[in-house]
GROMACS .gro file of C-alpha atoms in nm:
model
  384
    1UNK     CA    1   9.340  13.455  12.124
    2UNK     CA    2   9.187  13.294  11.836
    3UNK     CA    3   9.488  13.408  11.593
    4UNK     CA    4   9.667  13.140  11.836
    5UNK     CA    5   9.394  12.869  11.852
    6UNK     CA    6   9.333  12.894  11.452
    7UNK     CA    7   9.755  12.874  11.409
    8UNK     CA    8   9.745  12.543  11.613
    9UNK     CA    9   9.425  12.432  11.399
   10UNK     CA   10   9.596  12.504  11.065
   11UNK     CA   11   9.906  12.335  11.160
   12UNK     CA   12   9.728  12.048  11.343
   13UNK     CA   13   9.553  11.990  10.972
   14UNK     CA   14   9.822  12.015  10.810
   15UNK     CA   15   9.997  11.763  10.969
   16UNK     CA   16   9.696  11.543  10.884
   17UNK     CA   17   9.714  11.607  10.507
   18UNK     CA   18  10.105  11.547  10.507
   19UNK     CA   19  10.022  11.174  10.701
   20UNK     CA   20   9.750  11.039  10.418
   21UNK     CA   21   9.877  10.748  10.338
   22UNK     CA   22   9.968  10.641   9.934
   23UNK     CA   23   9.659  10.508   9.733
   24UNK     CA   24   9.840  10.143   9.623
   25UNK     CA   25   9.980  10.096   9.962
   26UNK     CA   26   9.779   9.899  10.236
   27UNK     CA   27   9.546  10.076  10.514
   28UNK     CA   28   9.731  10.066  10.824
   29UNK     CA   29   9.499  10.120  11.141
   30UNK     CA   30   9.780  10.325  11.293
   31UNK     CA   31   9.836  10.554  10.978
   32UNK     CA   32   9.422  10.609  10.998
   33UNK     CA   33   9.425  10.691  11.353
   34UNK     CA   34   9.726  10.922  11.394
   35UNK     CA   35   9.541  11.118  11.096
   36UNK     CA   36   9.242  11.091  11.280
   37UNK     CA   37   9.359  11.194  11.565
   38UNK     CA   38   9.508  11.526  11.398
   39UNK     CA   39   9.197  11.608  11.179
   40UNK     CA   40   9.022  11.595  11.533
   41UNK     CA   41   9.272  11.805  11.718
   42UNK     CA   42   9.273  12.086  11.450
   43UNK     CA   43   8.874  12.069  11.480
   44UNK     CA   44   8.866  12.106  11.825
   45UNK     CA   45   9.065  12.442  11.832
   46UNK     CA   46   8.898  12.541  11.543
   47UNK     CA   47   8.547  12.552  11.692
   48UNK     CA   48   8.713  12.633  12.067
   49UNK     CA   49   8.839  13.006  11.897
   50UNK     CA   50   8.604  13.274  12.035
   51UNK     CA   51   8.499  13.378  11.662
   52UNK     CA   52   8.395  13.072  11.560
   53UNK     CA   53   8.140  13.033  11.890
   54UNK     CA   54   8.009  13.358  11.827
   55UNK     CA   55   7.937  13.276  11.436
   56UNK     CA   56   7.815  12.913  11.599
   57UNK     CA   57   7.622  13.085  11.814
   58UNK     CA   58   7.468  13.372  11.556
   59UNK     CA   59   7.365  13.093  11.313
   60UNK     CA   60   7.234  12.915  11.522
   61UNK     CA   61   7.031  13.152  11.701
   62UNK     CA   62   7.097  12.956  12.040
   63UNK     CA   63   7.299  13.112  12.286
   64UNK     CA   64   7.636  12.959  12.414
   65UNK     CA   65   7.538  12.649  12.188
   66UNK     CA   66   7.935  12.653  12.036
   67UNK     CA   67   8.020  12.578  12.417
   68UNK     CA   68   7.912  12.212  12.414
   69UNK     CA   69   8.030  12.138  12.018
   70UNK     CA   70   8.351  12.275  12.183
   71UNK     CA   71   8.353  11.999  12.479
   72UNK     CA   72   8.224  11.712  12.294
   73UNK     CA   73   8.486  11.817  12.025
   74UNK     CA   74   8.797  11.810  12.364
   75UNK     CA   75   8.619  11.458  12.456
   76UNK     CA   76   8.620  11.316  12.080
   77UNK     CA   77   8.987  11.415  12.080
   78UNK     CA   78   9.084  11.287  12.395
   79UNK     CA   79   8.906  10.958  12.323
   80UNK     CA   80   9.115  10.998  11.985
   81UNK     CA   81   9.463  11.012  12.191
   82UNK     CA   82   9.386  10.704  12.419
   83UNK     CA   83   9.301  10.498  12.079
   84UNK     CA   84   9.598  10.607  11.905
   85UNK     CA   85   9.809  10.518  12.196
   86UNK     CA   86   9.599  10.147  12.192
   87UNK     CA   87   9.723  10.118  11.867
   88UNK     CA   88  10.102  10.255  11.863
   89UNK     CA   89  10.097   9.979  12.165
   90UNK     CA   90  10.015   9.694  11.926
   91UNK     CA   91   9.906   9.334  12.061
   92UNK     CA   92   9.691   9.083  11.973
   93UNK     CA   93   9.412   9.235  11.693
   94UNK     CA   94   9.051   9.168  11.896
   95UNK     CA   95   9.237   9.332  12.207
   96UNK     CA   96   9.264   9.632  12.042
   97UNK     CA   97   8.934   9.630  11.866
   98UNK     CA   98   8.816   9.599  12.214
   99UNK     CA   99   8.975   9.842  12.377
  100UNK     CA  100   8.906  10.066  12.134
  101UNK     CA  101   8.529   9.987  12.157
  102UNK     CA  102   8.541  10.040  12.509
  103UNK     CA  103   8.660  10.375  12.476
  104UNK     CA  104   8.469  10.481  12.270
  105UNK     CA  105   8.180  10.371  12.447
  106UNK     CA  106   8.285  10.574  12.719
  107UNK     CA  107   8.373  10.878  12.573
  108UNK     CA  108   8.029  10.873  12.360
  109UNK     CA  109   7.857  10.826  12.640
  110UNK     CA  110   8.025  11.120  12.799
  111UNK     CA  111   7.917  11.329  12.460
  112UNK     CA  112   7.595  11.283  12.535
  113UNK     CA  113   7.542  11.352  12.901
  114UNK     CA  114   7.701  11.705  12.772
  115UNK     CA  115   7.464  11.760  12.504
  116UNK     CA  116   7.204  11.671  12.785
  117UNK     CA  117   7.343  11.842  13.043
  118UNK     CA  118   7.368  12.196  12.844
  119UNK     CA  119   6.985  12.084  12.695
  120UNK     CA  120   6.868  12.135  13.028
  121UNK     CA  121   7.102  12.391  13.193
  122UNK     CA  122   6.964  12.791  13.212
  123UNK     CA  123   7.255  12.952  13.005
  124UNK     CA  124   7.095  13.280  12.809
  125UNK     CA  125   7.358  13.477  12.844
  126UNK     CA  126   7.627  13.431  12.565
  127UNK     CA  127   7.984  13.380  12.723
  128UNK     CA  128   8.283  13.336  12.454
  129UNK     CA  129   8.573  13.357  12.671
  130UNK     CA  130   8.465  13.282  12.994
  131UNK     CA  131   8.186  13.034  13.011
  132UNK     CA  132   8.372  12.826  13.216
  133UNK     CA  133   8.391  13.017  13.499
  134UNK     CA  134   8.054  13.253  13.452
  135UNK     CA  135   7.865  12.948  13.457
  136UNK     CA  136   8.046  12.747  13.741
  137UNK     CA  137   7.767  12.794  14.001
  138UNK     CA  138   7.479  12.720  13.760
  139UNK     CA  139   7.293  12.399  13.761
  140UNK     CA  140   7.336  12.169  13.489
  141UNK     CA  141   7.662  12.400  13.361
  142UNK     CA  142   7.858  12.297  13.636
  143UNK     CA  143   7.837  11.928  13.581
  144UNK     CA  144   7.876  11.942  13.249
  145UNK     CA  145   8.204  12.179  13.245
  146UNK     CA  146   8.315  11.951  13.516
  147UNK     CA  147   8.232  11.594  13.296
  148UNK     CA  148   8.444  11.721  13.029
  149UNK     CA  149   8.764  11.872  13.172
  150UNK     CA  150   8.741  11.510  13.413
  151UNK     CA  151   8.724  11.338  13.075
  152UNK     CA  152   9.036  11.528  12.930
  153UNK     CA  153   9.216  11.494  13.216
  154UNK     CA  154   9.196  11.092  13.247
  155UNK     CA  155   9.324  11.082  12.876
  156UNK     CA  156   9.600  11.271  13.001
  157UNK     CA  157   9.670  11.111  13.286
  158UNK     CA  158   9.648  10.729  13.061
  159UNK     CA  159   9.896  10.878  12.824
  160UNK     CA  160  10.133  11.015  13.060
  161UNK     CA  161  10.184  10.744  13.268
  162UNK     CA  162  10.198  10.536  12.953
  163UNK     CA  163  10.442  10.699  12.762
  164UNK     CA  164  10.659  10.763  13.091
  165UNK     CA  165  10.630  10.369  13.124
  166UNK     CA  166  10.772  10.368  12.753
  167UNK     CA  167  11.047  10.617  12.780
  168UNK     CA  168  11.254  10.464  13.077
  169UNK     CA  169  11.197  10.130  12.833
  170UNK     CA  170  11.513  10.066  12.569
  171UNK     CA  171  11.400  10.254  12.319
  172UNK     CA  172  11.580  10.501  12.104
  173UNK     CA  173  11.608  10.725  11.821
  174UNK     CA  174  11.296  10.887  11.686
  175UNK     CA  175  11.117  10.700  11.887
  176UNK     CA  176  11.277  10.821  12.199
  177UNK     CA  177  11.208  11.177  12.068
  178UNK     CA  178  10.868  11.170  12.014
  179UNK     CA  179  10.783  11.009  12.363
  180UNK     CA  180  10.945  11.339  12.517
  181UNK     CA  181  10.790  11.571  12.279
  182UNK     CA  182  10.449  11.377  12.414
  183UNK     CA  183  10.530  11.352  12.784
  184UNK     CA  184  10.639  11.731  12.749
  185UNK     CA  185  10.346  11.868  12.553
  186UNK     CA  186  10.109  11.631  12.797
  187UNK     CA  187  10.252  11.814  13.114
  188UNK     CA  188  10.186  12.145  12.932
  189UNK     CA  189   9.839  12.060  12.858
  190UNK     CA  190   9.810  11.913  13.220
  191UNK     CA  191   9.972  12.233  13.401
  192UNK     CA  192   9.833  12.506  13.146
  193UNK     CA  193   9.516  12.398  13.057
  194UNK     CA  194   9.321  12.131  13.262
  195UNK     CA  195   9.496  12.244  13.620
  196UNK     CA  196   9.412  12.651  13.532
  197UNK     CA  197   9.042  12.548  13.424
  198UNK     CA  198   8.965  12.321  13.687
  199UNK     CA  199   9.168  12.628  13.951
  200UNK     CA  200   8.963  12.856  13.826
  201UNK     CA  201   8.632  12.626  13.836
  202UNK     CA  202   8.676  12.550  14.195
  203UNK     CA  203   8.765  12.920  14.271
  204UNK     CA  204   8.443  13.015  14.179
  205UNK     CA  205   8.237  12.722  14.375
  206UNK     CA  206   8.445  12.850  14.615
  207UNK     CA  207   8.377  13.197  14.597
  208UNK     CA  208   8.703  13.357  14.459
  209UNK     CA  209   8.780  13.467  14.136
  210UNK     CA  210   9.051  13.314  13.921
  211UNK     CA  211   8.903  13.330  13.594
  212UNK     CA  212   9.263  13.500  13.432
  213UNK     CA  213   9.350  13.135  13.480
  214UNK     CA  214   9.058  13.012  13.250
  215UNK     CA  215   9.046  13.307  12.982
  216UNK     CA  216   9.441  13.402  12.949
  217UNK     CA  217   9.663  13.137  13.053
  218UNK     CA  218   9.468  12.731  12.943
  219UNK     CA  219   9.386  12.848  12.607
  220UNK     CA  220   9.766  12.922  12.453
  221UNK     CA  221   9.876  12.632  12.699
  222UNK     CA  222   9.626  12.381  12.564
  223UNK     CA  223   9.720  12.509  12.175
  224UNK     CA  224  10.108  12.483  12.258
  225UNK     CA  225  10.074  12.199  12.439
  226UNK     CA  226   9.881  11.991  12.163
  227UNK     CA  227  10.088  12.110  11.917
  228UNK     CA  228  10.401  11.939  12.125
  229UNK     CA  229  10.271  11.607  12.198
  230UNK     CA  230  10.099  11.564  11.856
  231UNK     CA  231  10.428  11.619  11.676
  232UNK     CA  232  10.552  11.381  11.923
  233UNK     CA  233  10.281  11.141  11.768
  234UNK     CA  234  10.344  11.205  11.435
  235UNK     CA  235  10.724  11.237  11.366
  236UNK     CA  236  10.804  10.831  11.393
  237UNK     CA  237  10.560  10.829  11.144
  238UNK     CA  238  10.686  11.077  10.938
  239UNK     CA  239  11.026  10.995  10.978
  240UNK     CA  240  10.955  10.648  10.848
  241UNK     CA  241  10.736  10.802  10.549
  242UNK     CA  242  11.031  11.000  10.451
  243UNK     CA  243  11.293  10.678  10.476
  244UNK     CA  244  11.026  10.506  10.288
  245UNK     CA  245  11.031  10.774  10.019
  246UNK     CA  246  11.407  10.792   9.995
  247UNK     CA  247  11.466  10.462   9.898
  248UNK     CA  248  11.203  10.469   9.587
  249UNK     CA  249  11.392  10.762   9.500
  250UNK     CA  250  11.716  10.568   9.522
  251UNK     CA  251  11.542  10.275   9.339
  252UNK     CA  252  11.376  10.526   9.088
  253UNK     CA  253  11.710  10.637   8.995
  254UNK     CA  254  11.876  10.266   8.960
  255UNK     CA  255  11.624  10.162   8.700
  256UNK     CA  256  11.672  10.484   8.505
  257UNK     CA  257  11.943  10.288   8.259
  258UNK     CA  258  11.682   9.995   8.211
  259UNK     CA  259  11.423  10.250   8.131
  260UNK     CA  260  11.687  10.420   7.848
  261UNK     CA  261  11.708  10.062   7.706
  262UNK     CA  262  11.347   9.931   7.649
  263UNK     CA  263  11.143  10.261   7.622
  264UNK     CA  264  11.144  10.249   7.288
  265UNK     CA  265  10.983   9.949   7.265
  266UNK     CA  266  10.690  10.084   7.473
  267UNK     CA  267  10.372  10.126   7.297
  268UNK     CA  268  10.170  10.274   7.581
  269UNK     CA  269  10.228  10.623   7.550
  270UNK     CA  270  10.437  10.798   7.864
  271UNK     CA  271  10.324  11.137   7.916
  272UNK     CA  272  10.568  11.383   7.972
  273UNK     CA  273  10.557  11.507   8.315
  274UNK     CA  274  10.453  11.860   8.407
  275UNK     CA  275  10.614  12.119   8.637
  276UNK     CA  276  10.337  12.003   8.910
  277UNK     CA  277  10.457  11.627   8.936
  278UNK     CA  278  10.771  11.745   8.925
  279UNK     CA  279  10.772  11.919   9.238
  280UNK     CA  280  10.489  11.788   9.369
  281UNK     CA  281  10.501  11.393   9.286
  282UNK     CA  282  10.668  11.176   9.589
  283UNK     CA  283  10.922  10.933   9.476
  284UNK     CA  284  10.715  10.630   9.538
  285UNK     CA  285  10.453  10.762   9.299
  286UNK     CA  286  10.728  10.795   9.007
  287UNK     CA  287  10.860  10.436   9.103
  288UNK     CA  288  10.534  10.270   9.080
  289UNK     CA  289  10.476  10.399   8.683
  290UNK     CA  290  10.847  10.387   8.587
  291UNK     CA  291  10.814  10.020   8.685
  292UNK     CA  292  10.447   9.971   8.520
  293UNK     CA  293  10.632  10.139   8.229
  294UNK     CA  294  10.918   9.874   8.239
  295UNK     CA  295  10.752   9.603   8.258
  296UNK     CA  296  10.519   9.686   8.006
  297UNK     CA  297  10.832   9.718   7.747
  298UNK     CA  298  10.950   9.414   7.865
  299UNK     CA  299  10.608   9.218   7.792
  300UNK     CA  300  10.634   9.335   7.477
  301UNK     CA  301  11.031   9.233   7.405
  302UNK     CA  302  10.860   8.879   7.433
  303UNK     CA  303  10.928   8.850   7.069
  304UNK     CA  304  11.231   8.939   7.074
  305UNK     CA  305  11.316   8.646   7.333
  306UNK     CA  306  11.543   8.361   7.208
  307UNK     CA  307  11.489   8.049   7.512
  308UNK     CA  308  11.775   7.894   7.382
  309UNK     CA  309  11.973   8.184   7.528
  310UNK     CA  310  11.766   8.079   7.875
  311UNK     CA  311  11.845   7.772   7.822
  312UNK     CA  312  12.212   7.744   7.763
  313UNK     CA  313  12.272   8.043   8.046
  314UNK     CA  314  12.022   7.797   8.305
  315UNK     CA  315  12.269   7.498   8.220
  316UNK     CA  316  12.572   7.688   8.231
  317UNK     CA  317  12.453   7.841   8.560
  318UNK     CA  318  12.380   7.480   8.723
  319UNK     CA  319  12.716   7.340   8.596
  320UNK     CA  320  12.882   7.635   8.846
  321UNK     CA  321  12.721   7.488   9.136
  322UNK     CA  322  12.425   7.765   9.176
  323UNK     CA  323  12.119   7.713   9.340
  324UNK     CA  324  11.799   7.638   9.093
  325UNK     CA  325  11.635   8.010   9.203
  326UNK     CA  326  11.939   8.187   9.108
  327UNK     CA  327  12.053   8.017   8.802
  328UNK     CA  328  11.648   8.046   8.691
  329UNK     CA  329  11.711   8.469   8.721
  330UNK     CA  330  12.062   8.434   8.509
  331UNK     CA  331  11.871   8.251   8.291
  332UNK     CA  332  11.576   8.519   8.259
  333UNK     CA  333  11.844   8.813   8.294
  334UNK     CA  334  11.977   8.681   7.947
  335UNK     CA  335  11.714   8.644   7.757
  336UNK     CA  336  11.567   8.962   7.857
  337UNK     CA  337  11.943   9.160   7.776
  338UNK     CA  338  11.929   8.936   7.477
  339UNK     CA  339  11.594   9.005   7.343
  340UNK     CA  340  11.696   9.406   7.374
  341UNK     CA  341  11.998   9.347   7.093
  342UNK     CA  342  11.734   9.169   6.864
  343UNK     CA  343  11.518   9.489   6.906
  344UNK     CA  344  11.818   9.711   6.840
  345UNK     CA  345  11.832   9.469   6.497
  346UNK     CA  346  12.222   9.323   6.640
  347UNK     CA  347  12.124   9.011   6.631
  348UNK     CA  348  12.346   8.676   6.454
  349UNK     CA  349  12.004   8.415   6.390
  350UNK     CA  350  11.617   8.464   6.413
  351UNK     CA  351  11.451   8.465   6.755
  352UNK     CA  352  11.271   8.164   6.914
  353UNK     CA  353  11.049   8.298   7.149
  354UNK     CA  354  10.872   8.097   7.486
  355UNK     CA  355  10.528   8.038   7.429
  356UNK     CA  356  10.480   8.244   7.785
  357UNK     CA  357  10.717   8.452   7.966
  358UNK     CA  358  10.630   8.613   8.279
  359UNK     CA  359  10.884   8.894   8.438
  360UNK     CA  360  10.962   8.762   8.766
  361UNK     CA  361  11.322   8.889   8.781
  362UNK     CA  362  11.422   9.199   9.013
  363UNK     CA  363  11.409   9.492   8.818
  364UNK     CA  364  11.694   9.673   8.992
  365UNK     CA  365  11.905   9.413   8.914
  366UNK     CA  366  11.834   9.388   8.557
  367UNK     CA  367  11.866   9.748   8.549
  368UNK     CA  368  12.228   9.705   8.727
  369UNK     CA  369  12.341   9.412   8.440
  370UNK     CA  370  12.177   9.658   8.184
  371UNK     CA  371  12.417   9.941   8.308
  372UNK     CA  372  12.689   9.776   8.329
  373UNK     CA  373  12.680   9.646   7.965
  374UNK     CA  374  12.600  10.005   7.931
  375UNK     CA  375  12.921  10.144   8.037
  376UNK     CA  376  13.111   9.898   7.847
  377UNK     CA  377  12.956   9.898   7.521
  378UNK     CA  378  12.658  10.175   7.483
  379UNK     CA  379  12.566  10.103   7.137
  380UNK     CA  380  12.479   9.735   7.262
  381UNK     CA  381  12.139   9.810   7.406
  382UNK     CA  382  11.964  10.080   7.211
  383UNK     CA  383  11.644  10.005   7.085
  384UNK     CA  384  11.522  10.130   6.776
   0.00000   0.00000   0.00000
């Protein structure tokens, strides 16, 4: 059994690592709690397997003590899943700061009355598998095991009838997808894991024994199970992560020709890149220095820069009828083209250069101008 539970933990934190967000890019309070809410998950099976309690349990010298790090750790994650579903709900920004302090008011609170509970419950005897059910009858256990599996299964029950709320909605796609991945992998976890503990809890109060229920069937039900409704969480998310990353890769590879044209130029020195960042760098990483790169060349063209050129193209631009915006970018898109012949030395009089230039211009489309010019006449825009 815990070959099964530490499977679900690796995978569980490995879904976290693949959801950390890009340094430059903004925190998002979604991105932060669907990672939390993984890093949690794969933490809860990880100290729920029956060799890590009995390591818990050996270092600390208490017995059983891995049995309430284990329920606080199902509570934190349950109070986890309500405030990621708080926040994949959106709405106004102090609703969800409230709602989100609310729950986790209640599910700390919850925490401790099982750290107090076990504190002052009798249980000497260590129990890895079947605590649950051993200590059903036994004052202090039995309110404790029964705080915690009540506290998983109203998360379970607010998702549930939330996301079944969402799915008959108009929504679609991905979207769609992961809402039945959820509402599947909640009815697992339901079924399989809270129903068979709580069967098997009440079997014994009632003097029966069920406790296959507890020991054989919830755990692999509760691993499956969060392994369904978590990818259900996280594959919008990662589906938008990836459409994110293919377009930098499709505007990585449009400013490739602009790149050829002004590198030379560059005095900061590029470092070639390695077999790692080759196969390990996302797109969006090698977009954000190819650009820094660019538009470090193109600061220092600014010498090169003849305004006149600006000038005359601004005018010429006006006289067509465009707008002031878009004859401002022809304007900028000439000198810039023109101030890469004066670096390649093909230049007819001496540059006069603006006292300030700023690049406000959209490097893909300078790099589409510079590739077209490009195909026509190659030797045109090589810089020395």
């Amino acid at each position: 059994m815990s070959l099964v539970v530490y499977m679900a933990s690796f995978l569980l934190a490995l879904a976290a690592i693949l959801l950390r967000r890009p340094r430059r890019t903004p925190r998002s309070p979604l991105s932060t709690a669907t990672r939390a809410t993984a890093f949690i998950a794969a933490v809860c099976f990880f100290w729920s397997a029956p060799v890590t309690l009995a390591a818990v349990n050996h270092a600390t010298g208490i017995p059983n003590v891995g049995a309430p790090l284990t329920y606080c750790s199902i509570s934190a994650f349950s109070c986890s899943l309500i405030i990621l579903l708080i926040h994949w709900k959106g709405g106004p920004k102090e609703q969800i700061r409230r709602m989100t302090r609310m729950t986790v008011a209640v599910y700390g609170m919850l925490v401790i009355a099982i750290v107090v509970l076990f504190s002052l419950a009798d249980a000497h005897t260590e129990r890895l598998t079947d605590l649950d059910t051993y200590y059903a009858n036994t004052p202090y256990m039995k309110e404790m095991i029964a705080l915690y599996l009540m506290g998983h299964l109203a998360s379970t029950i607010i998702l549930s009838s939330v996301c079944l709320k969402w799915a008959r909605d108009e929504v679609t796609g991905l979207l769609r997808l992961g809402l039945r991945l959820i509402l599947a992998g909640l009815l697992l976890d339901a079924l399989g894991f809270t129903l068979a503990k709580v069967t098997a809890v009440v079997a014994r109060w009632l003097g029966y024994d069920l406790d296959v229920l507890s020991t054989t069937v919830a755990p692999p039900a509760a691993a499956l199970g969060a392994l369904i409704y978590s990818t259900g969480f996280v594959l919008p998310r990662l589906a938008s992560a990836a459409a994110a990353e293919r377009q930098s890769l499709a505007t990585y590879r449009a400013l490739r020709p602009l790149w050829s044209a002004v590198q030379d130029v560059a005095t900061a020195p590029v470092a070639a890149p390695t077999w790692w960042q080759l196969w390990w760098q996302l797109p969006s990483t090698r977009l954000y220095l190819l650009e820094a790169n660019i538009r470090d060349a193109l600061l220092q063209l600014t010498a090169h820069f003849d305004q006149q050129v600006g000038h005359a193209t601004y005018s010429a631009a006006v006289e067509r009828g465009e707008q002031t915006e878009r004859a401002r970018v022809a304007s900028e898109k000439a000198m810039i083209i023109d101030g890469i012949r004066r670096a390649s030395g093909r230049a007819d009089r001496p540059a006069d250069p603006p006292e300030k230039f700023r690049v406000t211009i959209d490097l893909v489309e300078l790099a589409n101008a510079v590739r077209r010019l490009l195909e026509a006449a190659p030797e045109q825009l090589r810089t020395r």
